[in-house]
Each structure stands twice: as structure tokens, then as C-alpha cells.
Short mmCIF file of C-alpha atoms and ligand atoms in Angstrom, two decimals:
data_model
loop_
_atom_site.label_atom_id
_atom_site.label_comp_id
_atom_site.label_asym_id
_atom_site.label_seq_id
_atom_site.Cartn_x
_atom_site.Cartn_y
_atom_site.Cartn_z
CA UNK U 850 -22.61 26.20 -18.41
CA UNK U 851 -23.19 29.90 -19.13
CA UNK U 852 -25.41 31.99 -21.13
CA UNK U 853 -24.17 34.01 -24.04
CA UNK U 854 -25.81 36.58 -26.16
CA UNK U 855 -25.53 37.60 -29.86
CA UNK U 856 -26.73 41.13 -30.68
CA UNK U 857 -27.00 42.65 -34.13
CA UNK U 858 -26.69 46.34 -35.00
CA UNK U 859 -28.54 47.92 -37.85
CA UNK U 860 -29.51 51.43 -38.93
CA UNK U 861 -33.08 52.64 -39.53
CA UNK U 862 -33.76 55.53 -42.01
CA UNK U 863 -37.23 57.14 -41.53
CA UNK U 864 -37.55 57.45 -45.38
CA UNK U 865 -35.49 56.92 -48.52
CA UNK U 866 -34.76 60.56 -48.65
CA UNK U 867 -32.47 60.03 -45.60
CA UNK U 868 -30.32 57.70 -47.56
CA UNK U 869 -26.98 58.67 -49.13
CA UNK U 870 -27.23 59.22 -52.81
CA UNK U 871 -25.61 55.94 -53.97
CA UNK U 872 -27.94 54.00 -51.48
CA UNK U 873 -31.06 55.71 -52.70
CA UNK U 874 -30.12 55.08 -56.31
CA UNK U 875 -29.53 51.45 -55.53
CA UNK U 876 -32.78 51.08 -53.74
CA UNK U 877 -34.54 52.65 -56.74
CA UNK U 878 -32.82 49.93 -59.02
CA UNK U 879 -34.37 47.39 -56.71
CA UNK U 880 -37.71 48.97 -57.16
CA UNK U 881 -37.15 48.92 -60.99
CA UNK U 882 -36.27 45.36 -60.81
CA UNK U 883 -39.35 44.24 -59.15
CA UNK U 884 -41.28 45.01 -62.30
CA UNK U 885 -39.43 41.96 -63.96
CA UNK U 886 -40.58 39.66 -61.25
CA UNK U 887 -42.45 36.54 -62.41
CA UNK U 888 -44.70 35.85 -59.33
CA UNK U 889 -48.04 34.62 -60.56
CA UNK U 890 -48.43 32.25 -57.50
CA UNK U 891 -47.58 34.62 -54.63
CA UNK U 892 -48.39 37.79 -56.24
CA UNK U 893 -45.41 39.19 -54.08
CA UNK U 894 -42.89 40.88 -56.47
CA UNK U 895 -39.43 41.24 -55.11
CA UNK U 896 -36.62 43.22 -56.80
CA UNK U 897 -32.92 43.20 -55.85
CA UNK U 898 -30.13 45.12 -57.04
CA UNK U 899 -26.36 44.58 -56.14
CA UNK U 900 -23.56 47.23 -56.29
CA UNK U 901 -20.12 45.69 -57.01
CA UNK U 902 -16.85 47.11 -56.31
CA UNK U 903 -16.26 47.72 -59.91
CA UNK U 904 -19.02 50.19 -60.16
CA UNK U 905 -21.53 47.75 -61.85
CA UNK U 906 -25.00 47.26 -60.68
CA UNK U 907 -26.78 43.84 -61.32
CA UNK U 908 -30.55 43.46 -60.86
CA UNK U 909 -32.67 40.48 -60.12
CA UNK U 910 -36.16 39.56 -59.32
CA UNK U 911 -38.19 36.55 -57.97
CA UNK U 912 -38.86 34.09 -60.64
CA UNK U 913 -41.57 31.47 -59.57
CA UNK U 914 -42.63 28.17 -61.11
CA UNK U 915 -45.66 25.99 -61.15
CA UNK U 916 -43.44 23.33 -59.51
CA UNK U 917 -43.10 25.75 -56.50
CA UNK U 918 -39.66 24.85 -55.01
CA UNK U 919 -38.18 25.38 -58.44
CA UNK U 920 -38.59 29.12 -58.38
CA UNK U 921 -35.82 31.48 -56.92
CA UNK U 922 -35.75 34.58 -54.74
CA UNK U 923 -34.75 37.91 -56.16
CA UNK U 924 -31.67 38.20 -53.93
CA UNK U 925 -30.21 34.84 -55.26
CA UNK U 926 -31.08 35.83 -58.82
CA UNK U 927 -29.17 38.96 -58.48
CA UNK U 928 -26.20 37.62 -56.69
CA UNK U 929 -25.79 34.56 -58.88
CA UNK U 930 -26.02 36.78 -61.84
CA UNK U 931 -23.36 39.27 -60.50
CA UNK U 932 -21.16 36.26 -59.63
CA UNK U 933 -21.29 34.73 -62.94
CA UNK U 934 -21.00 37.95 -64.93
CA UNK U 935 -18.31 39.44 -62.63
CA UNK U 936 -16.48 36.67 -60.93
CA UNK U 937 -14.31 37.54 -58.13
CA UNK U 938 -15.65 41.14 -57.91
CA UNK U 939 -16.77 41.87 -54.28
CA UNK U 940 -20.46 43.09 -53.71
CA UNK U 941 -20.58 45.80 -51.29
CA UNK U 942 -24.37 46.51 -51.04
CA UNK U 943 -27.61 44.46 -51.75
CA UNK U 944 -30.86 46.49 -52.02
CA UNK U 945 -34.16 44.69 -51.85
CA UNK U 946 -37.70 46.09 -52.51
CA UNK U 947 -41.01 44.18 -52.49
CA UNK U 948 -44.53 44.90 -53.80
CA UNK U 949 -47.64 43.01 -52.68
CA UNK U 950 -50.63 42.94 -54.86
CA UNK U 951 -52.44 45.24 -52.45
CA UNK U 952 -49.85 47.93 -52.88
CA UNK U 953 -51.06 48.50 -56.40
CA UNK U 954 -53.96 50.27 -54.78
CA UNK U 955 -51.63 52.79 -53.06
CA UNK U 956 -51.02 56.18 -54.55
CA UNK U 957 -47.66 57.23 -56.22
CA UNK U 958 -46.61 53.49 -56.69
CA UNK U 959 -45.83 53.41 -52.92
CA UNK U 960 -44.53 50.17 -51.50
CA UNK U 961 -45.95 49.40 -48.02
CA UNK U 962 -43.64 46.70 -46.72
CA UNK U 963 -40.10 45.60 -46.54
CA UNK U 964 -38.62 42.12 -47.01
CA UNK U 965 -35.71 40.70 -45.43
CA UNK U 966 -33.95 37.69 -47.01
CA UNK U 967 -35.04 34.25 -46.35
CA UNK U 968 -32.76 31.80 -44.70
CA UNK U 969 -31.46 30.23 -47.77
CA UNK U 970 -30.65 33.65 -49.33
CA UNK U 971 -28.82 34.73 -46.05
CA UNK U 972 -26.72 31.56 -46.42
CA UNK U 973 -25.91 32.44 -49.98
CA UNK U 974 -25.09 36.06 -49.36
CA UNK U 975 -22.95 35.22 -46.42
CA UNK U 976 -20.78 32.88 -48.55
CA UNK U 977 -20.07 35.64 -51.18
CA UNK U 978 -19.39 37.96 -48.29
CA UNK U 979 -16.71 35.61 -46.92
CA UNK U 980 -15.44 34.38 -50.29
CA UNK U 981 -14.89 37.87 -51.65
CA UNK U 982 -13.78 39.17 -48.21
CA UNK U 983 -15.97 42.13 -48.27
CA UNK U 984 -19.10 42.98 -46.07
CA UNK U 985 -22.28 43.13 -47.95
CA UNK U 986 -24.50 45.77 -46.78
CA UNK U 987 -28.28 44.96 -47.01
CA UNK U 988 -30.86 47.73 -47.59
CA UNK U 989 -34.42 46.94 -47.43
CA UNK U 990 -37.51 48.92 -47.00
CA UNK U 991 -40.66 50.55 -48.04
CA UNK U 992 -40.85 53.73 -50.22
CA UNK U 993 -43.82 54.52 -47.96
CA UNK U 994 -41.92 53.86 -44.72
CA UNK U 995 -38.66 53.12 -43.05
CA UNK U 996 -35.57 51.62 -44.58
CA UNK U 997 -33.40 49.13 -42.76
CA UNK U 998 -29.65 49.16 -43.29
CA UNK U 999 -27.89 46.04 -42.06
CA UNK U 1000 -24.05 46.30 -42.07
CA UNK U 1001 -23.13 42.64 -43.29
CA UNK U 1002 -24.79 39.53 -44.08
CA UNK U 1003 -23.18 37.39 -41.32
CA UNK U 1004 -25.11 39.52 -38.66
CA UNK U 1005 -28.37 38.06 -40.12
CA UNK U 1006 -27.01 34.58 -39.75
CA UNK U 1007 -25.34 34.02 -36.30
CA UNK U 1008 -23.62 30.67 -35.94
CA UNK U 1009 -23.53 30.22 -39.68
CA UNK U 1010 -22.84 26.87 -41.26
CA UNK U 1011 -19.49 27.59 -43.22
CA UNK U 1012 -16.72 25.59 -44.84
CA UNK U 1013 -14.65 25.46 -41.58
CA UNK U 1014 -17.43 23.39 -40.08
CA UNK U 1015 -17.31 20.97 -42.99
CA UNK U 1016 -13.66 20.56 -43.01
CA UNK U 1017 -13.34 20.17 -39.33
CA UNK U 1018 -15.97 17.42 -39.51
CA UNK U 1019 -13.87 15.25 -41.76
N1 THU J 2097 -39.00 36.08 -51.95
C1 THU J 2097 -37.87 36.83 -52.51
O1 THU J 2097 -37.72 36.94 -53.70
N2 THU J 2097 -37.10 37.31 -51.53
C2 THU J 2097 -37.32 37.25 -50.18
O2 THU J 2097 -36.46 37.76 -49.44
C3 THU J 2097 -38.58 36.59 -49.68
C4 THU J 2097 -39.34 35.84 -50.63
C5 THU J 2097 -40.02 35.57 -52.97
C6 THU J 2097 -40.11 34.10 -53.11
C7 THU J 2097 -41.46 33.89 -53.74
O3 THU J 2097 -41.31 34.06 -55.17
C8 THU J 2097 -42.23 35.09 -53.03
O4 THU J 2097 -41.28 35.93 -52.70
C9 THU J 2097 -43.11 34.79 -51.87
O5 THU J 2097 -42.41 34.02 -50.88
#
């Protein structure tokens, strides 16, 4: 028996001003998307924007439901919308922004926190990454703070369950 280790690399920008123009614009699209969230139960609005290889940008936001598990996270709303409107077109970057109710008290519409995709979203993002054979970069952060840039979805989901496992299991 031996011990193995999995490490992930990610970049940190001290503010959105450090981002390249295209990344900053995409992050701003995610911020716009959070205005369309329907989150009366959690009061936590999440916006996502995906940039596709064909130049299109598709937005999504979290949509909740009184039957709680029926809602969906912003990331999956955006990715499923992109996959259904532009099937087969790789996604190269996903930006995510979040606003808690308390952020409404901050000045200049600042956002205080960042959100990283939940486990179910990671599984979904990773599958499109492999299906379309293109890494999906993930940008997430706060307008009032740091931005994380994760180079691909798979690094957020080590030892992922994927179709090879299913086929080998047969
Ligand atoms: N949520 C997202 O939309 N994305 C995430 O990455 C984490 C959580 C949503 C789901 C729910 O509507 C609310 O945030 C609180 O969990």
C-alpha cells in the first residue's frame, strides 16, 4: 500500500481589474445574470455565464422551487441552456457570481463572497468538458474581493465517476 496525493492548481486575482478583458466581461455577465435568479427561499442569488467557442455567451441563474430539490443551480441552468441552444459547441469558460441578501447593504452593488460549484454541478460541468473535448475554465469571485480562476472542471472533481467506469462495470 502506498500513499498518493492529488493537487490542484488555480490562479487568484486580487480584484476583477486584474482579469483579462474577456474574463472580466464574462464575470460581469454572471453578475448581470444574478438579477434573474428566483431564490426566495435561500435569498442567495447566483448568476452564471458561459462563453462558447463560437463566441456566444449564455447566461443562467439559480431557480428555486417550493419543493426544494426541484430547483436548479445557476451553473446547470447556464450549461444546459448552452448545450441545448448550441449542441456540440465547446464551452471554454464559466463565470459564477453570487449575492447574499446581506450584500444589498454594501455600497456600489459590491458582492462580498464567491461561490464554487456544488458537487452535482461539478459532475455536469466535467461531463461537457470531456464530451466536447475542451477544458472549461471556471472563474468565481467577489467584486469586492478576490477572483479564483480554476483551469478545468476535472481538477474540482478528482477520481470522477465517468462513463468508462460504467462500461467497465458491465
Ligand atoms: N447555488 C447555485 O446556484 N450554485 C452554486 O454553486 C451553489 C448553490 C444555489 C442553489 C440554491 O438556489 C442556492 O444557491 C442556495 O444553495
